[in-house]
Amino acid sequence: MSHRYNHKKIESYWQDHWDKNDVFKSSINTKKKKYYVLEMFPYPSGKIHMGHVRNYALGDVVARYKKMCGFNVLHPMGWDAFGLPAENAAINEKKPPSEWTYKNIATMKIQLKSMGFSLDWSREIATCHPDYYKHEQSFFLDMLDKGLAYKKESLVNWDPIDKTVLANEQVIDGKGWRSGAPIEQKKLSQWFLKTSQYSNELLDCLNKLPNWPEKVKTMQSNWIGKSNGVEIKFNIKNQYNYGFNEINVFTTRPDTIFGATFCAISFDHPLAKKIIENEVMAQKFKEKCEKLNHEKEKIGFKTKLEIEHPLITNKTLPLFIANFVLMDYGSGAIFGCPAHDQRDLDFAKKYHLDVMPVILPKDKKESEFIINNEAFVGEGKLINSSFLNGFTIEEAKRIVIAKITQTKIGKEKTNYKLRDWGLSRQRYWGCPIPVLYREDGEIIPVPKEQLPVTLPNIKEITGSGNILNNLSEWKETHCPKTGMKALRETDTFDTFFESSWYFLRYCNPRHKDAFNNKDINYWLPVDQYIGGIEHAILHLLYSRFFVKALRDMGHLNIEEPFEGLFTQGMVTHKTYRSINNEWLSPGEVVVKNGEYFDKKNNLVQVGKIEKMSKSKKNVIDPSNIVNLYGADTARWFVLSDSPPDRDLEWTESGIAGSFKFINKVWDLANQSLLIKNENIVENKEEKLTTKLEEVINTITKNIEEFHYNKAIANLYEIINTLQKLILNKNITKKTSVDAIKKISLLFQPFIPHLSEELWKLMKGEGLAINQKWPTGKILDKKIHNIAVQINGKTKEIIIFEGETSKEDVMSKIKMNKKIKNAIIDKSIERVIYVPNKIINLVVKK
């Protein structure tokens, strides 16, 4: 019998066995309760990284555990395969994006399989395959028919590096989410989906998701941005023949209306468009703003118009066209109260406008209160506000809203910040938008029977921008109804369109339709979804909208796609720089006596611990780890070293410690088979049995609550207990083998290869994964560890459940071999008992 744990041979064997026997292949079984566990699917970038390992290891714990608990588990995998990285790589490597993508898929699939994840590969999908994206083209046509999809000219976020439009959600701090380039404003004709139509439902349904992290629900709630306020009519004093008598302003702070010193409108406001048409300086100002990052610099153009204050007779406010006012929010017009809004204050100081304080802090006197460089946004009482003076902010809001509605100069209104989803992207490697532009000006949907509209085959991509626009053979076509000449839409869908419904396709990925009701009604919603919090707004919000839209179009009967959500932390590593200030990978760094050197023995600068990234080269290749230590070692480390929702720092000592533990368990299992009962010095099996019952219950609870690192700590604990018993020869072979069999099942969600090998070694029947999850006894009674002392010295610890009497303890003591030997030929003079804690036997010869 070999005691050496050969991870390569063992892991390969069990992966082949699971694969050949379709152990993780799922199908509808109405006799079982279903459980759909899903991790966010990967982009096929070339190789898996440690973030993938952690993400899919977390999901695998859930999938294996639920399977052993008797659930019918669906745990699929696929590829989010369209997007800019493939296109950019194709340009660099002078090959089609499809070739690059499918090659990467093949590589990453092999790597994922080497990790031993319990995935149903028979359901594999790739979003770049026509059999997948033909269905989303059909969905789009349904949305177009129902008025949920539309086209309009709009000021868009333009990424000058990737040369494509970005949705608001894809602009982070004024920069492109992928390229990092400062975003420009550009006017383009774009396709949109009416996500804003679902604002209220998307917000309200967050309350129906108790198994989502509160931080994610808060992020979505803030992004949807519900605000209750009032829309006020401001009359225009001098109209200049622009054709406008008034503008409507939505505000959530009507209490500050007496502090208004200017009004501003968006470039897209109808009045602004009229002004720009007629004034050269206004046109030049607009052109200047389109080149600026509006998130950073707030500027305005002062028009000739004066706006009448609605509540102060004979007071007028200058009207600006401003780059920070959005047409999509409210009415595209604001009044500025500089004293109590920092943006308004900065703007007022820039253009030398009045600053009128109307809210007095509680600790200030009105004569002493001055606004300098910082707006006051706290609580206080109203001042300089006519009939509102002396009231609190909330009181003033109620009073002024009543006044405005009573005098019919405005009305109460609810607004949302959520904008419609801009779908159009000016790139080749995406799903074609299935519409035609006929020569008579009509926009014609491609008939469904002609779907999919596939991408043209190309041998090589050169340059950037909208490649499809230059492919006349593909672009030029005819209207299927009239025969007129027509042009295809050359924009492609935002890649989030594909990821907004992929979890539905998994239910029956080979069906001729996108899905059928039998599969959907059985598997949906996803019971446990796992992925990064960076997708809290983009992917998760779009997926929720998509399900609601499909429901309203008659495709689905569910309201939410994901019943439970877990967001894992990132995998991090130290960063290193050479003497030339260049990034170094961990493999290029050598540690000597606590200092770091490169391969040429130059001192290395150790930087911050950061998320693993190719750009900073602080990455660890999972394939190397699997080769050196095994998949179970990698899984054990990423699951044990940190709570799953927090960042995990990758360390060599951590992975080495995990490898050592796995080999220790293997060695212990082999030792247990060599136990000879006649060698027992003393039997302490009862302690192990009780401990194991406790551990089973605790591990079960910790898995259910996603406390995987705690569950692993419990497993360390029971292994240490077992090891002491075996080393001290205080356990029988049968008890040891029975314990290891149970422990092997507890290992199954975490380190499944070792689990199966231990189960087989201990002569378990069938596969470990097909066994029932162990259940510990329900320990309703409190456990007491009672110290047994002889003449004040502790000789033994005896375990009791519940309350115990002195008689109960004495009865058990008389059966204990160690105590019996200690008091042989002695008389018990007295017994001192501290209930549930200590029993002291006072003895004499």
GROMACS .gro file of C-alpha atoms in nm, residues 250-394:
model
  145
  250PHE     CA    1  -3.831   6.933  -1.157
  251THR     CA    2  -3.682   6.962  -0.808
  252THR     CA    3  -3.664   6.753  -0.495
  253ARG     CA    4  -3.575   7.064  -0.293
  254PRO     CA    5  -3.862   7.309  -0.343
  255ASP     CA    6  -3.784   7.443   0.007
  256THR     CA    7  -3.482   7.624  -0.143
  257ILE     CA    8  -3.676   7.800  -0.419
  258PHE     CA    9  -3.633   8.143  -0.256
  259GLY     CA   10  -3.256   8.090  -0.286
  260ALA     CA   11  -3.271   8.039  -0.664
  261THR     CA   12  -3.037   8.275  -0.850
  262PHE     CA   13  -3.018   8.112  -1.197
  263CYS     CA   14  -3.181   7.853  -1.422
  264ALA     CA   15  -3.008   7.610  -1.657
  265ILE     CA   16  -3.118   7.374  -1.933
  266SER     CA   17  -2.966   7.075  -2.111
  267PHE     CA   18  -2.824   7.089  -2.465
  268ASP     CA   19  -3.102   6.850  -2.563
  269HIS     CA   20  -3.379   7.070  -2.424
  270PRO     CA   21  -3.602   7.190  -2.712
  271LEU     CA   22  -3.540   7.552  -2.614
  272ALA     CA   23  -3.161   7.499  -2.610
  273LYS     CA   24  -3.176   7.345  -2.958
  274LYS     CA   25  -3.362   7.652  -3.085
  275ILE     CA   26  -3.109   7.887  -2.928
  276ILE     CA   27  -2.814   7.691  -3.074
  277GLU     CA   28  -2.974   7.703  -3.419
  278ASN     CA   29  -2.994   8.081  -3.401
  279GLU     CA   30  -2.679   8.181  -3.215
  280VAL     CA   31  -2.327   8.113  -3.340
  281MET     CA   32  -2.171   8.150  -2.995
  282ALA     CA   33  -2.411   7.894  -2.851
  283GLN     CA   34  -2.315   7.653  -3.131
  284LYS     CA   35  -1.944   7.702  -3.058
  285PHE     CA   36  -2.006   7.645  -2.688
  286LYS     CA   37  -2.179   7.316  -2.763
  287GLU     CA   38  -1.890   7.200  -2.982
  288LYS     CA   39  -1.649   7.284  -2.702
  289CYS     CA   40  -1.851   7.084  -2.448
  290GLU     CA   41  -1.858   6.776  -2.669
  291LYS     CA   42  -1.480   6.754  -2.630
  292LEU     CA   43  -1.490   6.788  -2.252
  293ASN     CA   44  -1.547   6.538  -1.974
  294HIS     CA   45  -1.871   6.675  -1.833
  295GLU     CA   46  -1.816   6.476  -1.513
  296LYS     CA   47  -1.515   6.694  -1.429
  297GLU     CA   48  -1.577   7.047  -1.559
  298LYS     CA   49  -1.910   7.224  -1.515
  299ILE     CA   50  -1.952   7.509  -1.763
  300GLY     CA   51  -2.242   7.708  -1.908
  301PHE     CA   52  -2.347   7.946  -2.183
  302LYS     CA   53  -2.546   8.249  -2.071
  303THR     CA   54  -2.842   8.304  -2.301
  304LYS     CA   55  -3.029   8.629  -2.362
  305LEU     CA   56  -3.336   8.494  -2.182
  306GLU     CA   57  -3.454   8.595  -1.836
  307ILE     CA   58  -3.673   8.362  -1.631
  308GLU     CA   59  -3.940   8.496  -1.394
  309HIS     CA   60  -3.919   8.366  -1.037
  310PRO     CA   61  -4.252   8.187  -0.972
  311LEU     CA   62  -4.288   8.309  -0.610
  312ILE     CA   63  -4.104   8.644  -0.602
  313THR     CA   64  -4.269   8.927  -0.794
  314ASN     CA   65  -4.045   9.118  -1.037
  315LYS     CA   66  -3.744   8.890  -0.975
  316THR     CA   67  -3.578   8.735  -1.280
  317LEU     CA   68  -3.312   8.466  -1.314
  318PRO     CA   69  -3.055   8.436  -1.593
  319LEU     CA   70  -3.091   8.124  -1.812
  320PHE     CA   71  -2.784   7.916  -1.899
  321ILE     CA   72  -2.729   7.619  -2.125
  322ALA     CA   73  -2.510   7.396  -1.904
  323ASN     CA   74  -2.319   7.078  -1.974
  324PHE     CA   75  -2.409   6.920  -1.640
  325VAL     CA   76  -2.787   6.931  -1.692
  326LEU     CA   77  -2.922   6.604  -1.832
  327MET     CA   78  -3.227   6.592  -2.055
  328ASP     CA   79  -3.301   6.238  -1.944
  329TYR     CA   80  -3.356   6.335  -1.580
  330GLY     CA   81  -3.652   6.543  -1.472
  331SER     CA   82  -3.743   6.786  -1.747
  332GLY     CA   83  -3.392   6.878  -1.863
  333ALA     CA   84  -3.408   7.204  -1.667
  334ILE     CA   85  -3.303   7.311  -1.316
  335PHE     CA   86  -3.305   7.613  -1.091
  336GLY     CA   87  -2.976   7.673  -0.912
  337CYS     CA   88  -2.960   7.745  -0.539
  338PRO     CA   89  -2.586   7.805  -0.487
  339ALA     CA   90  -2.599   7.845  -0.109
  340HIS     CA   91  -2.716   7.487  -0.057
  341ASP     CA   92  -2.574   7.282  -0.346
  342GLN     CA   93  -2.199   7.255  -0.404
  343ARG     CA   94  -2.226   7.212  -0.780
  344ASP     CA   95  -2.451   7.519  -0.803
  345LEU     CA   96  -2.215   7.716  -0.579
  346ASP     CA   97  -1.911   7.633  -0.793
  347PHE     CA   98  -2.107   7.733  -1.102
  348ALA     CA   99  -2.229   8.060  -0.943
  349LYS     CA  100  -1.878   8.160  -0.838
  350LYS     CA  101  -1.747   8.083  -1.188
  351TYR     CA  102  -2.006   8.313  -1.348
  352HIS     CA  103  -2.033   8.571  -1.066
  353LEU     CA  104  -2.394   8.492  -0.974
  354ASP     CA  105  -2.571   8.580  -0.647
  355VAL     CA  106  -2.558   8.343  -0.352
  356MET     CA  107  -2.863   8.369  -0.127
  357PRO     CA  108  -2.870   8.150   0.188
  358VAL     CA  109  -3.219   8.029   0.278
  359ILE     CA  110  -3.142   7.759   0.539
  360LEU     CA  111  -2.983   7.864   0.870
  361PRO     CA  112  -2.784   7.607   1.069
  362LYS     CA  113  -2.914   7.551   1.422
  363ASP     CA  114  -2.596   7.681   1.584
  364LYS     CA  115  -2.571   8.003   1.376
  365LYS     CA  116  -2.720   8.350   1.398
  366GLU     CA  117  -2.867   8.486   1.075
  367SER     CA  118  -2.652   8.801   1.093
  368GLU     CA  119  -2.335   8.589   1.116
  369PHE     CA  120  -2.417   8.325   0.855
  370ILE     CA  121  -2.220   8.360   0.529
  371ILE     CA  122  -2.162   8.110   0.247
  372ASN     CA  123  -1.804   8.122   0.121
  373ASN     CA  124  -1.656   7.824  -0.067
  374GLU     CA  125  -1.868   7.548   0.081
  375ALA     CA  126  -2.241   7.510   0.036
  376PHE     CA  127  -2.446   7.433   0.349
  377VAL     CA  128  -2.633   7.106   0.298
  378GLY     CA  129  -2.730   7.024   0.656
  379GLU     CA  130  -3.046   7.063   0.861
  380GLY     CA  131  -3.173   7.400   0.979
  381LYS     CA  132  -3.455   7.655   0.972
  382LEU     CA  133  -3.571   7.856   0.669
  383ILE     CA  134  -3.464   8.219   0.633
  384ASN     CA  135  -3.502   8.479   0.354
  385SER     CA  136  -3.798   8.273   0.231
  386SER     CA  137  -4.115   8.475   0.288
  387PHE     CA  138  -4.394   8.247   0.420
  388LEU     CA  139  -4.146   7.962   0.480
  389ASN     CA  140  -3.934   8.147   0.738
  390GLY     CA  141  -3.885   7.963   1.066
  391PHE     CA  142  -3.995   7.621   0.940
  392THR     CA  143  -3.777   7.311   0.920
  393ILE     CA  144  -3.677   7.179   0.578
  394GLU     CA  145  -3.940   6.903   0.577
   0.00000   0.00000   0.00000
